[in-house]
Structure formats: structure tokens, C-alpha cells
Amino acid sequence: MRRDGYVAFLSYSHRDKSLANWLHRALETYALPARLVGRDSPIGPIPKRLRPIFRDREELAASEDLGERIEGALRQARALIVLCSPAAARSRWTNEEIATFKRVNPGAPILAAIVAGEPYMSEMPGREEQECFPPALRYQLDGEGRLTDRRAEPIAADFRPEGDGKRLAKLKIVAGLFGLGLDELVQRDNARRNRRLGLVAASLAVGMVGTSGLALYAFDQQQEAVEQREQANGLVEFMLTDLKAKLEPVGRLDALDSVGDRALAYYAQQDLASLDADALGRRARALLLVSEVAELRGDPAEALRGFREAARTTGELLEREPDDWQRIFDHAQSIFWVGYMEGVNGNEAGQLAAFLTYQQLGDALVRLRPEDRQSLMEAGFGGINLGLAWRESGEPEKALASLEDAERRLEAIDAPDRDIRMAIAETSAHRASILHFLGEDQASAQARQSQIEQLMAIDATGGDAEIMTALAYASESMAKARFASGALAEADRSYAECRRLWTQLRGLDATNVEWQKGQAQCLASSALHSHVRDRTGEARAQLVQARGLIEQLGADEASREETLLERLKVEATALLVGASDGPAGLAELARDLDHEELARGSQQNREILGLAYFALGKAVAPSNEARARSYWQRTRSLMGQSDDLSTGGRALLAAAERRLGTAEGETVKLSANVRNFSNVYQ
């Protein structure tokens, strides 16, 4: 199978353009598990990245046929992905692309990404308008390339919230491209213990729900001894592993939810002391699967319940064999998931307790096998997670100590691979953020510089998009740290590097939404810096560019709030530097976003909202002092909700208090870096 050309061709109706942009970005930025890279597949050796995927056919609106470029791309594509909706089913161009692909690439994979409507509704009187599959997708071609009445059965992934959801559906598309089972693709890579978790997904046919539930119920009711109980355990594991692989093409994840509920209820009644090691092992594997699927489906409470049961199971095994390396390792995996889900559920104390245990288990692995690579990785990644948990628990000094220990452990591993080196760089980034929070911006800049050097060492040629993205974010953070420490000329250079990297990245793919938002964020921050440096024209030009980038963002409902926050930051900055037409639009935007969920959300979101209200206060103060004070009081209230404000957030709080006349004696106590940053808000 050829290696050149495109991994896939993405076909869609222009009415689905925003979703096509999202899927294109999600696929091209997805990194396949290292254990799969290079393996043979129906479309050739599995690559590390799904690049390139052909998506652009803007010129077709004025064409009479597909054109040479599009047909050439279809010939060069190893697979076809069709975004399916009622609009796509009626689209002449989408249908023609499918038919052409079938003719020029007979037997190549065709995958259906359902985003609206239902398949095969055209065959049901009265429901034809709901059809989402174009005719060329619904039916097979004959030997001469003509459409027949023989139904085709393309591999389908349901991106709708009531279907697989975006996360799982994306994985189904990737699995379908390479002829993989989902379990192969999404098996969590145990080496990655920072916040970039792997995913585990499974699906069962809807028709199996009743059968599965009845089987569990029947076994649960029997008053038999160990043999029948083990048969029940075996049936549960079969339904969650082997059977799901056979039924994935027609499966639905919500079917597994019913099985999962029954499984958790069944297992909760078991006496662990009465089970042998094999039965406990099956119990742990099934519980982990059920729990990870619950997490994938957006049910964190159910996921936590399952992970706790899994940890109870692996803990029982470890208690029986306390010096067995594998038992310690298995229990560490369960405890990791408990800690992660405690954090998702907002239980900081539970998260910290779990990650303390996880770190202790990592240390135990190292004691048993001090030279073992896996032992050292577990201990190192455990330190990263513990450091983040300490920070979220309000213990930054302990967080720093844990992160520094993790960095030392990871650096001691011989022949570190890319994942380990990326984790070391990320550890430096976490340290830099904490030091910035503590007001130690010189030390923060040193840690950030260490991160930048580590990233550059991974990709000495400078052509790796993932590394360039990390460097762009790091350069902006470095600029803020240097600005706060008063090193304004150095901050200039860091902002320039940030802008250069985003420009270079967007030259590779102007439709990448993450890069678009990253560039807009960098430009908005640069504009504030330029304003303080009395380069007003430069600041305004940067804001014009940032505003243009935000306006180009798609209208995907799932990212609407995030996009509005980006717009809010840009417009608030524009008002501060005098590059806005007035406060009316910003006030309306702030009201749209000023709800309880956002106020209780991340510190970064509160700071953006607080910035908007401060800018509004400055704008209306000359004509309406009372309204200005109400805006500044809102800023103070938002900033006062967190003990984890950034340097900019603390400076914003100080500026609001100064405007309100409540901080006359306090401003002199502010650290030098906060005073430097507060120049932004004068």
C-alpha cells in the first residue's frame, strides 16, 4: 500500500463546515499510541499522526464538475470520511465525491461520521427529510461504477450527544481507518501519568441490553457456590471485552451503560475475601472497563464509584501478595483513576489522598525493581500528579517539591523516549506557573526557559507542530513573567517569538481552531504590553488582527462559551487601550457570560470576566462614577473568589481596590512584580 498522498479525504456539506473544521483538526492532532505506530493496516503502515487529511473544496461552488484537483485528491486518499447529515444527503458534491472515491479506490475504507439525521430514513415514508446518508453512501456500485439498489453498510460513528458523543466517535473513526478494534486503540498507555489520560471505550448492540441485564440478574439470584459465581464474573467480562469487539460496528455505548449499572450492583454485593485471585482479577478488569466508559460518557459520579470498587479489588489482591511487583502496579493503576475522578468530582481532599497513595505505590515499585524503566516512570508520573494535587489543595511549596522530585526521577531514566521528555518539559512548565503565582518571577522565568530548552531539544529541526505549539504557549508565559519582573525588553522578545510561532503554525493549517485561538490570545496579551510601552499604534494593530481571528471561529455550540470568552478578552483589551468603539457591546457580552456556572468555573475564566468589568468601569467613569464603581465592585468580587490568582489577577484586584478607594494602605505591600503588572490597568 502506498505511503504518499492523503491519509483520508473529508467530504461534507458546506452547511456542516464548522463541524468539518473541528473533525479535521481533531483527527490531524490525534497522536496514535506508540505501540501501534508502524503496524501494517488496510491502508498501509499506521502513522504517528493522521496527516495530511484533505478537506478543502471551496472552489466547487462555481464548478460544473469535481475538477482535476479534487479528483486527484480522491485518487491519492487512502480512505474517505463522510460527514453525514440531511444537508450532506442532499449535497450534489458530497454524493459525487463518494461515488468518485468508490470508482477510483475500490475496496478502500469509507467511514460515516453521523452529525445529524438518521441513516436509511429515505426508505421510510414520511421520514425522508431525516435521511443523513447520501445515495452513493447508502448503495453499492456495480462493476462499471454505476449505483445499484444493493444496500451498503459503511462503518459509522455517531457524533451526536445522544449517540457515541464526539470523543468516542472520533476514536471509532480512527479505529475504522486502520482496521483496529477500539480496545486496541484506546487501551490506556500506562506510561502516561500526567493529565493527558488515555481513553477506554466500548460498545454493545442495543438488542443485547435486555439479555445482559437478565443474565446478570439471574446469576445474582442464584444460591450456588464459587463455580457459578465465577461463571457470572466470566460472563460480565465477556460482555465487556470479547463480545463488544464483535458488536462494535452496530453498537451503541449507551447500551453498555445498562450493563455497567447491573455489573456495579452485582459486584457491590460480593465478599472479596471469598474470591480467589482469578475471580478478583476478572472483577477488577470489568470494573475498570465499566468505570472508564462511564467517565467517557460524562458520568463522573458513576465512574468514581466504579473506580473505588476496582481499587478495593486490586487492594485485596495486593494485601494477599504485598511484595509482588505486578500486584503493586495493578493497584497503582486503580488508585490513579480514583485520584483523577476525585478531582473531576471536585473533591480536592480525596484527590490528594489518592495521589499520595499512588506516589507511595510508585516508590514501592522502585524499591522492588530499582533499575526497571516502568517502575521509574510510575514514580515520576506519580510525582507530577501529586504536585498538581498539592497545588489545587493550596500547598504550592509542597507542589514545587513534588514536581522537582518528579523531574529528577524522569531525568534519571536511560534513553528517555518522546513521552518522557515531553513530561519533563511539562513538569518545568508546572513549576514555572507555581513560581509565577508565588511572585517569584525571576525563578519562574528560569523554569520556563528550562521548559523551552527541553522542548527545543526534542525537536532540533523546528518542524514538529506539537513542539511548536507548546513553544508558542511557553513563549507567551515567559513574556508575562519577564514583564512582571520588570524585564520589559526581554518581554518584547518573548512576545515577538510567540507571535512568530503562531504565524508559522497557522501557515501550516489556517483552519486549526486551537492555533487560531492561541494566536488571538497572544496578540491580545501583546497589545496590553505594547500599550504599556507607549506603542499605541502597534497595540491597536495587534487587536485588529486578534479580533479578526476571533470572528473567524466557527459557531459550534459545544465551544460557544469558550469562543465568547476569547472575544470578551479581546474586546476588554481593546477598550483598555483605546481601540474600541465603546463599552456597549462589551457590556452586553459580559452579561451573556456572567452566570453562576462561569463564576464558579476556572480562575482564568473569572479573571477574563473581571478584566471586562474593570475595562467597563474605566470607560464609563468620566460620565457615570456610580456605574463605574459597580463594575469595579464586580471585578473585586470575582477576583476575591480565588486564592489562586495569577500575577495579572492580583494586579487587577489591586487596581479595582485602588479605584474603589479601599486599598490605600495595601498597595505598598504588593510585591514588585504585581506593581509592575498593575501598570497595565492604570
Coordinates of N, CA, C and O in Angstrom, one line a residue, residues 393-461:
S393 N -4.8 22.0 46.3 CA -5.1 22.0 47.7 C -4.6 23.2 48.4 O -4.6 23.3 49.7
G394 N -4.0 24.1 47.7 CA -3.4 25.3 48.3 C -2.1 25.2 49.0 O -1.8 25.9 49.9
E395 N -1.3 24.2 48.5 CA 0.0 24.0 49.1 C 1.1 24.1 48.0 O 1.7 23.1 47.6
P396 N 1.4 25.3 47.6 CA 2.3 25.5 46.4 C 3.7 25.0 46.7 O 4.4 24.5 45.8
E397 N 4.2 25.2 48.0 CA 5.5 24.8 48.3 C 5.7 23.3 48.2 O 6.7 22.8 47.7
K398 N 4.7 22.6 48.7 CA 4.7 21.1 48.6 C 4.6 20.7 47.1 O 5.2 19.7 46.7
A399 N 3.8 21.4 46.4 CA 3.7 21.1 45.0 C 5.0 21.3 44.2 O 5.4 20.4 43.4
L400 N 5.7 22.3 44.5 CA 7.0 22.5 43.9 C 8.0 21.4 44.3 O 8.7 20.9 43.4
A401 N 8.0 21.0 45.5 CA 8.9 19.9 46.0 C 8.6 18.6 45.2 O 9.5 17.9 44.8
S402 N 7.3 18.3 45.1 CA 6.9 17.1 44.4 C 7.3 17.1 42.9 O 7.7 16.1 42.4
L403 N 7.0 18.3 42.3 CA 7.4 18.4 40.9 C 8.9 18.3 40.6 O 9.3 17.7 39.7
E404 N 9.7 18.9 41.5 CA 11.1 18.8 41.4 C 11.6 17.4 41.5 O 12.5 16.9 40.8
D405 N 11.0 16.7 42.5 CA 11.3 15.3 42.7 C 11.0 14.4 41.4 O 11.7 13.6 41.0
A406 N 9.8 14.7 40.9 CA 9.4 14.0 39.7 C 10.3 14.3 38.5 O 10.7 13.4 37.7
E407 N 10.8 15.5 38.4 CA 11.7 15.9 37.3 C 13.0 15.1 37.4 O 13.5 14.6 36.4
R408 N 13.5 15.0 38.7 CA 14.7 14.3 38.9 C 14.6 12.8 38.5 O 15.5 12.2 37.9
R409 N 13.5 12.2 38.9 CA 13.3 10.8 38.6 C 13.2 10.6 37.1 O 13.8 9.6 36.6
L410 N 12.5 11.4 36.4 CA 12.3 11.2 35.0 C 13.6 11.5 34.2 O 13.9 10.8 33.3
E411 N 14.4 12.4 34.7 CA 15.7 12.7 34.0 C 16.7 11.6 34.2 O 17.6 11.4 33.5
A412 N 16.4 10.8 35.3 CA 17.4 9.7 35.6 C 17.1 8.4 34.7 O 17.9 7.5 34.7
I413 N 16.0 8.4 33.9 CA 15.7 7.2 33.1 C 16.6 7.2 31.9 O 16.7 8.2 31.2
D414 N 17.3 6.1 31.6 CA 18.1 6.0 30.5 C 17.3 6.0 29.2 O 16.2 5.4 29.1
A415 N 17.9 6.6 28.2 CA 17.3 6.6 26.8 C 15.8 7.0 26.9 O 14.9 6.3 26.5
P416 N 15.5 8.2 27.4 CA 14.1 8.6 27.5 C 13.5 8.8 26.1 O 14.1 9.3 25.2
D417 N 12.2 8.3 26.0 CA 11.5 8.4 24.8 C 10.8 9.8 24.7 O 11.0 10.6 25.7
R418 N 10.1 10.1 23.7 CA 9.5 11.4 23.5 C 8.5 11.7 24.6 O 8.5 12.8 25.1
D419 N 7.7 10.7 25.0 CA 6.7 10.9 26.0 C 7.4 11.4 27.3 O 6.9 12.3 28.0
I420 N 8.5 10.7 27.7 CA 9.1 11.1 28.9 C 9.7 12.5 28.8 O 9.6 13.3 29.8
R421 N 10.3 12.8 27.7 CA 10.9 14.1 27.6 C 9.9 15.2 27.5 O 10.1 16.3 28.1
M422 N 8.7 14.9 26.9 CA 7.6 15.9 27.0 C 7.1 16.1 28.4 O 6.8 17.2 28.8
A423 N 7.1 15.0 29.2 CA 6.6 15.0 30.6 C 7.6 15.9 31.4 O 7.2 16.7 32.3
I424 N 8.9 15.8 31.1 CA 9.9 16.6 31.8 C 9.7 18.0 31.5 O 9.7 18.9 32.4
A425 N 9.5 18.3 30.3 CA 9.2 19.7 29.9 C 7.9 20.3 30.5 O 7.9 21.4 31.0
E426 N 6.9 19.4 30.6 CA 5.7 19.8 31.2 C 5.8 20.1 32.7 O 5.2 20.9 33.3
T427 N 6.7 19.3 33.3 CA 7.0 19.5 34.8 C 7.6 20.8 35.0 O 7.3 21.6 35.9
S428 N 8.5 21.2 34.1 CA 9.1 22.6 34.2 C 8.0 23.6 34.1 O 8.1 24.7 34.7
A429 N 7.1 23.4 33.1 CA 6.0 24.4 32.9 C 5.2 24.5 34.2 O 4.8 25.6 34.6
H430 N 4.8 23.4 34.8 CA 4.0 23.5 36.1 C 4.8 24.2 37.1 O 4.2 25.1 37.9
R431 N 6.1 24.0 37.3 CA 6.9 24.7 38.3 C 6.9 26.2 38.0 O 6.8 27.0 38.9
A432 N 7.0 26.5 36.7 CA 7.0 28.0 36.3 C 5.7 28.6 36.7 O 5.7 29.8 37.2
S433 N 4.6 28.0 36.5 CA 3.3 28.5 36.8 C 3.2 28.8 38.3 O 2.6 29.8 38.7
I434 N 3.6 27.8 39.1 CA 3.5 27.9 40.5 C 4.4 29.1 41.0 O 4.0 29.9 41.9
L435 N 5.6 29.1 40.5 CA 6.5 30.2 40.9 C 6.0 31.6 40.6 O 6.1 32.6 41.3
H436 N 5.3 31.7 39.4 CA 4.7 32.9 39.0 C 3.6 33.3 40.0 O 3.5 34.4 40.4
F437 N 2.8 32.3 40.4 CA 1.8 32.5 41.4 C 2.3 33.0 42.7 O 1.8 33.9 43.4
L438 N 3.5 32.5 43.1 CA 4.1 32.9 44.4 C 4.8 34.3 44.3 O 5.4 34.8 45.2
G439 N 4.8 34.8 43.1 CA 5.5 36.1 42.9 C 7.0 36.0 42.6 O 7.7 37.1 42.6
E440 N 7.5 34.8 42.5 CA 8.9 34.6 42.2 C 9.2 34.6 40.7 O 9.5 33.5 40.1
D441 N 9.0 35.7 40.1 CA 9.0 35.7 38.6 C 10.4 35.5 38.0 O 10.5 35.0 36.8
Q442 N 11.4 35.8 38.7 CA 12.7 35.5 38.1 C 13.0 34.0 38.1 O 13.4 33.4 37.1
A443 N 12.6 33.3 39.2 CA 12.7 31.9 39.2 C 11.7 31.2 38.2 O 12.0 30.2 37.6
S444 N 10.5 31.9 38.1 CA 9.5 31.4 37.1 C 10.1 31.5 35.7 O 9.9 30.5 34.9
A445 N 10.7 32.6 35.4 CA 11.3 32.7 34.1 C 12.4 31.7 33.8 O 12.5 31.1 32.7
Q446 N 13.2 31.3 34.8 CA 14.2 30.3 34.7 C 13.6 28.9 34.4 O 14.1 28.2 33.6
A447 N 12.5 28.6 35.2 CA 11.8 27.3 34.9 C 11.2 27.3 33.5 O 11.2 26.3 32.8
R448 N 10.7 28.4 33.1 CA 10.1 28.5 31.8 C 11.1 28.3 30.7 O 10.9 27.7 29.7
Q449 N 12.3 29.0 30.9 CA 13.4 28.8 30.0 C 13.9 27.4 29.9 O 14.2 26.8 28.8
S450 N 13.9 26.7 31.1 CA 14.2 25.2 31.1 C 13.2 24.5 30.2 O 13.6 23.6 29.4
Q451 N 11.9 24.8 30.3 CA 10.9 24.1 29.5 C 11.2 24.3 28.0 O 11.1 23.4 27.2
I452 N 11.5 25.6 27.7 CA 11.7 25.9 26.3 C 12.9 25.2 25.7 O 12.9 24.6 24.6
E453 N 14.0 25.1 26.5 CA 15.2 24.4 26.1 C 14.9 22.9 25.9 O 15.4 22.2 25.0
Q454 N 14.1 22.3 26.8 CA 13.8 20.9 26.7 C 13.0 20.6 25.5 O 13.2 19.6 24.8
L455 N 12.0 21.5 25.2 CA 11.2 21.3 24.0 C 12.0 21.4 22.8 O 11.8 20.6 21.8
M456 N 12.9 22.4 22.7 CA 13.7 22.6 21.5 C 14.7 21.4 21.3 O 15.0 21.0 20.2
A457 N 15.1 20.8 22.4 CA 16.0 19.6 22.3 C 15.2 18.4 21.7 O 15.8 17.6 21.1
I458 N 13.9 18.3 22.0 CA 13.2 17.2 21.4 C 13.1 17.3 19.9 O 13.1 16.3 19.2
D459 N 12.9 18.5 19.4 CA 12.8 18.8 18.0 C 13.8 19.8 17.6 O 13.5 21.0 17.5
A460 N 15.0 19.4 17.3 CA 16.1 20.3 17.0 C 15.9 21.0 15.7 O 16.4 22.1 15.4
T461 N 15.1 20.4 14.8 CA 14.9 21.0 13.4 C 13.8 22.0 13.4 O 13.7 22.8 12.5

